[in-house]
Short mmCIF file of C-alpha atoms and ligand atoms in Angstrom, two decimals:
data_model
loop_
_atom_site.label_atom_id
_atom_site.label_comp_id
_atom_site.label_asym_id
_atom_site.label_seq_id
_atom_site.Cartn_x
_atom_site.Cartn_y
_atom_site.Cartn_z
CA MET A 1 -12.90 -4.79 -13.13
CA MET A 2 -11.26 -3.73 -10.42
CA GLU A 3 -13.72 -1.13 -9.35
CA ARG A 4 -16.45 -4.44 -10.38
CA GLN A 5 -14.75 -6.13 -7.73
CA ALA A 6 -14.24 -3.96 -5.43
CA ASN A 7 -18.30 -3.46 -5.20
CA ARG A 8 -18.37 -7.06 -4.81
CA GLU A 9 -16.32 -6.69 -1.84
CA PRO A 10 -18.37 -4.96 0.29
CA GLU A 11 -16.55 -6.90 3.66
CA LEU A 12 -13.12 -5.13 2.90
CA ARG A 13 -12.70 -2.42 5.15
CA THR A 14 -10.62 0.67 3.32
CA PRO A 15 -8.02 1.82 3.18
CA VAL A 16 -6.60 -1.52 2.13
CA TYR A 17 -4.41 -2.65 -0.54
CA VAL A 18 -5.38 -5.70 -2.24
CA VAL A 19 -2.95 -7.72 -4.21
CA ASP A 20 -3.82 -10.16 -7.04
CA GLU A 21 -2.33 -13.32 -7.15
CA ALA A 22 -3.51 -13.73 -10.91
CA ALA A 23 -1.37 -11.18 -11.92
CA LEU A 24 1.20 -11.68 -9.56
CA ARG A 25 1.89 -15.05 -11.46
CA HIS A 26 1.59 -13.39 -14.65
CA ASN A 27 4.35 -11.52 -14.14
CA LEU A 28 6.41 -13.94 -12.51
CA SER A 29 5.95 -16.51 -15.79
CA ILE A 30 7.35 -13.78 -18.00
CA LEU A 31 10.33 -13.34 -15.72
CA GLN A 32 10.57 -17.80 -15.18
CA GLY A 33 10.39 -16.88 -19.30
CA VAL A 34 13.57 -15.32 -19.13
CA GLN A 35 15.14 -16.96 -16.87
CA LYS A 36 14.36 -20.66 -18.63
CA ARG A 37 15.47 -18.85 -22.33
CA THR A 38 18.44 -17.46 -20.65
CA GLY A 39 20.14 -18.79 -17.95
CA CYS A 40 20.02 -16.34 -15.56
CA HIS A 41 19.26 -15.71 -12.00
CA ILE A 42 16.27 -13.28 -11.31
CA LEU A 43 15.81 -12.35 -7.90
CA LEU A 44 13.18 -10.05 -5.98
CA ALA A 45 14.51 -6.72 -4.72
CA GLN A 46 11.82 -7.20 -1.54
CA LYS A 47 12.33 -2.56 -1.23
CA ALA A 48 9.53 -2.66 -3.70
CA PHE A 49 7.45 -5.29 -2.85
CA SER A 50 7.54 -7.68 0.90
CA MET A 51 4.36 -8.89 1.06
CA PHE A 52 5.55 -11.83 2.63
CA ARG A 53 2.69 -14.03 2.35
CA VAL A 54 3.17 -14.70 -1.08
CA TYR A 55 7.56 -15.38 -0.98
CA PRO A 56 6.12 -19.33 -1.20
CA LEU A 57 4.65 -18.54 -4.68
CA ILE A 58 7.36 -16.17 -5.85
CA GLY A 59 10.20 -19.24 -4.40
CA GLN A 60 8.05 -20.73 -7.26
CA TYR A 61 8.88 -19.06 -9.81
CA LEU A 62 12.61 -16.86 -9.08
CA ALA A 63 15.55 -17.98 -7.37
CA GLY A 64 15.98 -15.98 -4.76
CA ALA A 65 15.18 -12.22 -3.12
CA THR A 66 17.75 -9.52 -2.70
CA ALA A 67 17.88 -7.22 0.36
CA SER A 68 19.07 -4.14 0.97
CA GLY A 69 19.46 -4.71 4.99
CA LEU A 70 20.22 -7.28 7.80
CA TYR A 71 16.04 -7.58 8.22
CA GLU A 72 15.38 -8.15 4.64
CA ALA A 73 17.74 -10.45 4.67
CA ARG A 74 16.50 -12.56 7.52
CA LEU A 75 12.54 -11.47 6.04
CA ALA A 76 13.94 -13.75 3.01
CA HIS A 77 15.44 -15.97 5.06
CA GLU A 78 12.47 -17.21 6.74
CA GLU A 79 9.94 -16.79 4.57
CA MET A 80 11.64 -17.45 0.92
CA SER A 81 13.62 -20.72 2.42
CA GLY A 82 15.40 -22.57 0.80
CA LYS A 83 16.00 -19.78 -2.14
CA GLU A 84 19.25 -17.46 -2.89
CA ASN A 85 19.19 -14.31 -0.71
CA HIS A 86 21.54 -11.56 -1.44
CA VAL A 87 22.35 -8.15 0.10
CA PHE A 88 23.79 -4.69 -1.05
CA CYS A 89 23.85 -1.77 1.64
CA PRO A 90 26.53 0.85 1.05
CA ALA A 91 27.67 0.17 4.88
CA TYR A 92 27.63 -3.00 7.16
CA THR A 93 28.15 -2.59 11.03
CA PRO A 94 30.26 -5.19 12.21
CA GLU A 95 27.16 -7.11 14.20
CA GLU A 96 24.75 -6.92 10.86
CA MET A 97 28.37 -8.75 9.08
CA GLN A 98 28.00 -11.79 11.88
CA GLU A 99 24.42 -12.63 10.75
CA LEU A 100 24.11 -11.54 7.14
CA VAL A 101 27.19 -14.53 6.09
CA LYS A 102 25.07 -17.16 8.15
CA ILE A 103 21.82 -16.22 6.34
CA CYS A 104 22.94 -15.07 2.97
CA ASP A 105 24.47 -16.16 -0.42
CA HIS A 106 25.91 -13.21 -1.91
CA ILE A 107 27.55 -9.86 0.10
CA SER A 108 27.86 -6.63 -2.23
CA PHE A 109 30.55 -4.14 -0.67
CA ASN A 110 30.16 -0.05 -1.92
CA SER A 111 33.88 0.45 -0.70
CA LEU A 112 37.12 -1.36 -0.79
CA ALA A 113 36.98 0.10 2.57
CA GLN A 114 34.30 -2.23 3.64
CA LEU A 115 35.19 -5.15 2.54
CA GLU A 116 38.60 -4.84 4.15
CA ALA A 117 36.75 -4.38 7.43
CA HIS A 118 34.71 -7.30 7.23
CA ARG A 119 37.19 -9.33 5.63
CA SER A 120 38.05 -11.91 8.63
CA VAL A 121 34.16 -12.26 9.33
CA TRP A 122 33.31 -13.10 5.14
CA GLU A 123 36.39 -14.96 4.88
CA ASN A 124 35.50 -17.39 7.65
CA SER A 125 32.24 -18.60 5.58
CA ASP A 126 30.29 -19.68 2.29
CA THR A 127 29.22 -16.66 1.11
CA SER A 128 29.95 -15.29 -1.84
CA VAL A 129 31.05 -11.34 -2.00
CA GLY A 130 31.25 -8.85 -4.81
CA LEU A 131 32.15 -5.08 -5.55
CA ARG A 132 29.38 -2.44 -6.57
CA VAL A 133 30.85 -0.26 -9.21
CA ASN A 134 29.94 2.59 -10.96
CA PRO A 135 29.27 2.22 -14.05
CA GLU A 136 29.14 5.64 -14.47
CA HIS A 137 26.85 6.23 -17.56
CA SER A 138 23.12 7.65 -17.13
CA THR A 139 20.42 6.91 -18.54
CA GLN A 140 18.20 8.48 -16.81
CA GLU A 141 16.39 11.79 -17.48
CA GLY A 142 14.86 13.72 -15.03
CA HIS A 143 14.42 11.68 -11.79
CA ALA A 144 17.87 12.05 -10.02
CA ILE A 145 17.07 11.22 -6.52
CA TYR A 146 16.72 7.33 -8.28
CA ASP A 147 20.09 8.34 -10.80
CA PRO A 148 23.17 5.97 -8.89
CA CYS A 149 24.55 7.46 -11.94
CA ALA A 150 24.47 11.10 -11.21
CA PRO A 151 27.42 13.61 -10.65
CA GLY A 152 28.05 12.88 -6.63
CA SER A 153 26.55 10.09 -5.86
CA ARG A 154 27.58 7.71 -2.78
CA LEU A 155 26.72 4.06 -4.72
CA GLY A 156 29.01 1.77 -6.45
CA ILE A 157 33.14 2.57 -6.68
CA ARG A 158 33.94 3.97 -9.82
CA ARG A 159 36.86 2.85 -12.11
CA CYS A 160 39.34 5.21 -10.78
CA ASN A 161 38.88 3.72 -7.80
CA LEU A 162 39.72 0.12 -8.32
CA PRO A 163 42.92 -0.97 -8.49
CA ASP A 164 44.87 -3.10 -11.66
CA THR A 165 43.77 -6.47 -9.51
CA LEU A 166 41.08 -6.98 -7.79
CA PRO A 167 41.21 -7.50 -3.94
CA GLU A 168 41.77 -11.31 -2.78
CA GLY A 169 38.81 -13.02 -2.27
CA VAL A 170 35.88 -10.67 -4.69
CA GLU A 171 33.73 -13.28 -7.26
CA GLY A 172 31.47 -10.97 -8.36
CA LEU A 173 30.48 -7.58 -9.58
CA HIS A 174 27.82 -5.95 -8.80
CA PHE A 175 25.74 -2.35 -10.74
CA HIS A 176 22.46 -0.69 -10.54
CA THR A 177 21.67 2.51 -12.27
CA LEU A 178 18.20 2.28 -14.28
CA CYS A 179 14.93 2.80 -12.76
CA GLU A 180 11.55 1.86 -14.75
CA GLN A 181 13.54 1.33 -18.01
CA ASP A 182 13.80 -0.86 -20.98
CA SER A 183 16.59 -2.74 -21.61
CA ALA A 184 18.06 -0.66 -24.58
CA PRO A 185 19.38 1.76 -21.62
CA LEU A 186 20.34 -1.45 -19.85
CA VAL A 187 22.50 -2.83 -23.03
CA GLU A 188 24.19 1.21 -23.49
CA THR A 189 25.04 0.83 -19.33
CA PHE A 190 26.54 -2.55 -19.91
CA ALA A 191 28.40 -0.98 -22.97
CA ALA A 192 29.93 1.26 -20.10
CA PHE A 193 30.35 -0.84 -17.77
CA GLU A 194 32.35 -3.23 -20.35
CA GLU A 195 34.90 -0.64 -21.19
CA LYS A 196 35.39 -0.03 -17.83
CA PHE A 197 35.56 -2.97 -15.71
CA GLY A 198 35.04 -5.34 -18.18
CA GLN A 199 38.87 -6.84 -18.12
CA TRP A 200 38.30 -8.42 -14.54
CA LEU A 201 34.70 -10.27 -16.00
CA PRO A 202 36.60 -13.28 -17.58
CA GLY A 203 37.75 -13.75 -13.91
CA LEU A 204 34.74 -13.97 -11.50
CA LYS A 205 31.89 -15.66 -10.85
CA TRP A 206 29.38 -13.66 -11.81
CA LEU A 207 27.89 -10.18 -12.08
CA ASN A 208 24.51 -8.73 -10.94
CA LEU A 209 22.81 -6.39 -13.13
CA GLY A 210 20.80 -4.47 -10.58
CA GLY A 211 17.10 -3.79 -10.70
CA GLY A 212 15.16 -1.03 -12.70
CA HIS A 213 13.88 -3.59 -15.84
CA HIS A 214 9.98 -2.95 -16.12
CA ILE A 215 10.34 -6.82 -17.77
CA THR A 216 6.74 -7.44 -17.24
CA ARG A 217 5.46 -3.56 -18.65
CA PRO A 218 3.95 -5.38 -22.09
CA ASP A 219 5.85 -3.49 -24.33
CA TYR A 220 9.62 -3.90 -23.22
CA ASP A 221 11.80 -5.42 -25.43
CA LEU A 222 12.51 -8.97 -23.91
CA LYS A 223 15.14 -10.09 -26.93
CA ALA A 224 17.09 -7.10 -26.45
CA LEU A 225 17.80 -8.34 -22.54
CA GLU A 226 18.16 -11.76 -23.71
CA ASP A 227 20.36 -11.34 -26.16
CA LEU A 228 22.57 -9.41 -23.75
CA ILE A 229 22.39 -12.14 -21.12
CA LEU A 230 23.39 -14.92 -23.69
CA TYR A 231 26.43 -12.65 -24.90
CA ILE A 232 27.69 -12.19 -21.59
CA ARG A 233 27.12 -15.76 -20.36
CA GLN A 234 29.10 -16.84 -22.92
CA LYS A 235 32.09 -14.50 -23.50
CA TYR A 236 32.88 -14.44 -19.99
CA GLU A 237 31.23 -17.44 -17.85
CA VAL A 238 29.75 -15.56 -15.19
CA GLU A 239 26.79 -16.60 -13.67
CA VAL A 240 24.10 -13.17 -14.41
CA TYR A 241 22.00 -12.00 -11.44
CA LEU A 242 18.73 -9.46 -11.75
CA GLU A 243 17.35 -8.06 -9.38
CA PRO A 244 13.99 -5.95 -9.99
CA GLY A 245 11.53 -5.40 -7.60
CA GLU A 246 8.94 -3.48 -9.97
CA ALA A 247 9.13 -5.62 -11.91
CA ILE A 248 7.82 -8.81 -9.92
CA ALA A 249 4.40 -6.86 -9.43
CA LEU A 250 3.85 -4.68 -11.70
CA ASN A 251 -0.08 -3.54 -12.44
CA ALA A 252 -0.52 -6.33 -9.49
CA GLY A 253 -2.37 -4.46 -6.63
CA SER A 254 -4.74 -1.66 -5.83
CA LEU A 255 -5.75 0.59 -3.34
CA ILE A 256 -9.04 0.92 -2.40
CA THR A 257 -10.07 3.74 -0.64
CA THR A 258 -13.35 5.51 -0.03
CA VAL A 259 -14.89 9.17 0.11
CA LEU A 260 -15.47 10.52 3.57
CA ASP A 261 -16.33 14.14 2.71
CA VAL A 262 -16.27 16.98 -0.57
CA VAL A 263 -15.67 20.11 0.18
CA GLN A 264 -16.02 23.32 -2.25
CA SER A 265 -12.42 24.76 -3.24
CA THR A 266 -11.48 28.22 -5.03
CA ASP A 267 -11.43 26.21 -8.61
CA MET A 268 -13.07 22.24 -7.85
CA PRO A 269 -14.59 19.68 -5.65
CA VAL A 270 -12.24 18.44 -3.22
CA LEU A 271 -13.13 14.93 -2.19
CA ILE A 272 -11.26 13.83 0.78
CA LEU A 273 -10.09 10.32 1.19
CA ASP A 274 -9.14 8.10 3.75
CA ALA A 275 -5.78 7.45 1.83
CA SER A 276 -2.98 9.23 1.67
CA ALA A 277 -0.39 9.84 -0.13
CA ALA A 278 1.98 10.96 2.00
CA CYS A 279 1.37 8.10 4.42
CA HIS A 280 -0.13 4.61 2.18
CA MET A 281 1.11 6.17 -1.75
CA PRO A 282 4.33 8.37 -0.40
CA ASP A 283 5.92 8.01 -4.21
CA VAL A 284 2.74 9.99 -5.00
CA LEU A 285 4.51 12.88 -3.38
CA GLU A 286 8.31 11.63 -3.79
CA MET A 287 8.85 10.83 -7.41
CA PRO A 288 6.24 12.48 -8.42
CA TYR A 289 3.96 11.11 -10.21
CA ARG A 290 -0.08 10.60 -11.10
CA PRO A 291 -1.73 7.19 -9.84
CA PRO A 292 -3.90 5.04 -12.03
CA LEU A 293 -7.28 5.58 -10.85
CA PHE A 294 -10.02 3.36 -11.95
CA GLY A 295 -12.52 4.68 -14.49
CA ALA A 296 -11.72 8.49 -14.26
CA GLY A 297 -10.12 10.46 -17.02
CA GLU A 298 -7.88 13.39 -16.62
CA ALA A 299 -8.91 16.60 -15.99
CA GLY A 300 -11.00 18.00 -17.81
CA GLU A 301 -11.57 14.91 -19.62
CA LYS A 302 -15.14 14.17 -18.45
CA ALA A 303 -17.97 16.19 -17.06
CA CYS A 304 -16.84 16.03 -13.78
CA THR A 305 -12.95 17.06 -12.77
CA CYS A 306 -12.39 16.44 -8.68
CA ARG A 307 -9.01 17.37 -6.55
CA LEU A 308 -8.72 13.71 -4.59
CA ALA A 309 -6.80 14.53 -1.16
CA ALA A 310 -6.06 12.84 2.02
CA ARG A 311 -7.72 13.76 5.51
CA THR A 312 -3.81 14.77 7.14
CA CYS A 313 -3.30 18.53 7.94
CA LEU A 314 -0.13 18.47 5.55
CA ALA A 315 -1.73 20.75 2.17
CA GLY A 316 0.33 18.87 -0.13
CA ASP A 317 -1.36 15.96 0.60
CA VAL A 318 -3.12 15.86 -2.66
CA ILE A 319 -3.29 12.73 -5.13
CA GLY A 320 -3.95 14.05 -7.61
CA GLU A 321 -6.95 16.07 -10.28
CA TYR A 322 -9.23 13.36 -12.31
CA SER A 323 -12.49 13.21 -13.77
CA PHE A 324 -15.80 11.43 -13.68
CA ASP A 325 -18.67 10.87 -15.63
CA VAL A 326 -20.57 11.93 -12.62
CA GLN A 327 -19.18 13.66 -9.63
CA PRO A 328 -18.47 10.97 -6.85
CA GLN A 329 -20.45 10.87 -3.44
CA ILE A 330 -19.76 10.60 0.47
CA GLY A 331 -19.13 6.66 0.77
CA ASP A 332 -18.07 5.59 -2.75
CA ARG A 333 -15.31 3.36 -2.69
CA LEU A 334 -12.22 4.78 -5.74
CA VAL A 335 -9.84 2.26 -6.74
CA PHE A 336 -6.25 3.32 -7.62
CA GLY A 337 -3.93 0.73 -10.06
CA ASP A 338 -0.58 0.11 -9.74
CA MET A 339 -0.07 0.07 -6.15
CA ALA A 340 0.90 -3.12 -4.60
CA ILE A 341 5.09 -1.85 -5.04
CA TYR A 342 6.72 0.98 -3.87
CA SER A 343 3.37 1.12 -1.33
CA MET A 344 3.05 -0.30 1.95
CA VAL A 345 6.99 -0.98 1.65
CA LYS A 346 6.96 2.46 2.02
CA ASN A 347 4.06 3.52 4.11
CA ASN A 348 3.97 5.04 7.91
CA THR A 349 1.40 6.49 10.39
CA PHE A 350 2.07 10.06 10.21
CA ASN A 351 -0.86 12.56 12.06
CA GLY A 352 -1.86 8.85 13.29
CA MET A 353 -3.17 8.14 9.68
CA PRO A 354 -4.58 4.13 10.47
CA LEU A 355 -2.31 1.90 7.88
CA PRO A 356 -4.28 0.21 4.72
CA ASP A 357 -5.12 -3.34 5.54
CA ILE A 358 -3.30 -6.04 3.07
CA ALA A 359 -6.08 -8.55 1.45
CA LEU A 360 -5.26 -11.08 -0.99
CA ARG A 361 -7.31 -11.56 -4.15
CA HIS A 362 -7.02 -15.35 -5.34
CA GLU A 363 -7.24 -16.80 -8.70
CA ASP A 364 -11.11 -17.96 -7.79
CA GLY A 365 -12.05 -14.13 -6.94
CA SER A 366 -11.96 -14.52 -3.44
CA CYS A 367 -10.17 -11.55 -1.46
CA GLU A 368 -8.79 -12.66 1.94
CA VAL A 369 -7.52 -9.79 4.20
CA VAL A 370 -4.01 -10.66 4.62
CA ARG A 371 -3.01 -8.38 7.94
CA ARG A 372 -5.30 -5.86 9.43
CA PHE A 373 -3.86 -2.97 11.50
CA GLY A 374 -4.33 -1.03 14.87
CA TYR A 375 -3.91 1.53 17.50
CA GLU A 376 -1.34 -0.63 18.57
CA ASP A 377 0.85 -0.61 15.19
CA PHE A 378 0.80 3.33 15.71
CA LYS A 379 1.71 3.69 19.28
CA MET A 380 4.49 0.61 19.77
CA ARG A 381 6.50 2.78 17.20
CA LEU A 382 7.00 5.57 19.06
CA SER A 383 7.97 5.02 22.41
C1 PLP B 401 20.61 -1.94 -5.98
C2 PLP B 401 19.29 -1.92 -6.48
N1 PLP B 401 18.58 -3.10 -6.89
C3 PLP B 401 17.73 -3.64 -7.29
C4 PLP B 401 16.23 -2.01 -6.95
C5 PLP B 401 15.22 -2.51 -7.88
O1 PLP B 401 14.68 -1.91 -8.32
P1 PLP B 401 13.03 -1.70 -9.14
O2 PLP B 401 12.30 -2.04 -8.15
O3 PLP B 401 13.37 -0.33 -9.58
O4 PLP B 401 13.67 -2.76 -9.94
C6 PLP B 401 17.02 -0.97 -6.38
C7 PLP B 401 15.95 -0.17 -6.84
O5 PLP B 401 16.50 0.69 -6.07
C8 PLP B 401 18.23 -1.28 -5.93
O6 PLP B 401 18.80 -0.25 -5.35
#
């Protein structure tokens, strides 16, 4: 479907991220269902997806947004006004705290020292403060850089570093441990959390279960998630927050690219694209993973296998090997799937690569270019 749309949209200049409003709405209605059935609050984690043009739409379904620092908090304050605004950062500067207390409903701290360093500011505000804790229970394999419970982690206070009585003024606890996971690892993690930190829950106002919940994936076990939330709310009488990022815009966007050249390497043809893994989809190299490509198969599956690579100087700027019924030619457009999340929020202009445009496909099928970038966007960040 996406390829047809790409071909029907020759006016789109590539590379371009195209976010699909209908797919976004589909995800949002699933999340809204969880809120309605359990009474929990779901927040958009902006680190995954910050296309603020659709914040009013997101605000129709979710309780609000969460931020990783002042800039994201300001973005939600400005573009999703009237909704809840939360923030967690491992350390805040005094200047940031002065601004955050004016625009945030919840602020979570990563240490007792940070809590105390900013006490005089938050104590004189309406903001509710909490502590991020570390349940020290890993449920991830293979992705240590995404595991806040990995040995040596700096994220979250460990049980052994908390006093028996929580410091005056603390109203909530926060933990974030998952990455692209189903509800079973959350249930398991909550049990570890409850054993270590459960003693404080009855006196608190809220518990934030972080992100990493792949709630909008078709095979996600919603019932187990909802049972857990209801259990927490009934037993401890706290408000429950979830702050997924990926789940909001999962499979809700694509990156359309054009084949600029085809070079013959030692083993196979290499398609040189106007999209780059390093610049436009860094998680392909960082995580690493192989993004889905519409109409293509695994290497060797179809008649012609090609390596897809960028036009940067980085030898390893390779997106992956894909097979096609017919070898793509110069000028052909290719469509990578699931490119709304952790893509435009992480892109960069290494090698002076142009940033992809950002477009929105409306529900009537029309496509609007929301933002176009140019040379000035590259230049102004450099001096
Ligand atoms: C504290 C916190 N909350 C929420 C998220 C969002 O996670 P995801 O996009 O995997 O749902 C992250 C991701 O790193 C995080 O660190």
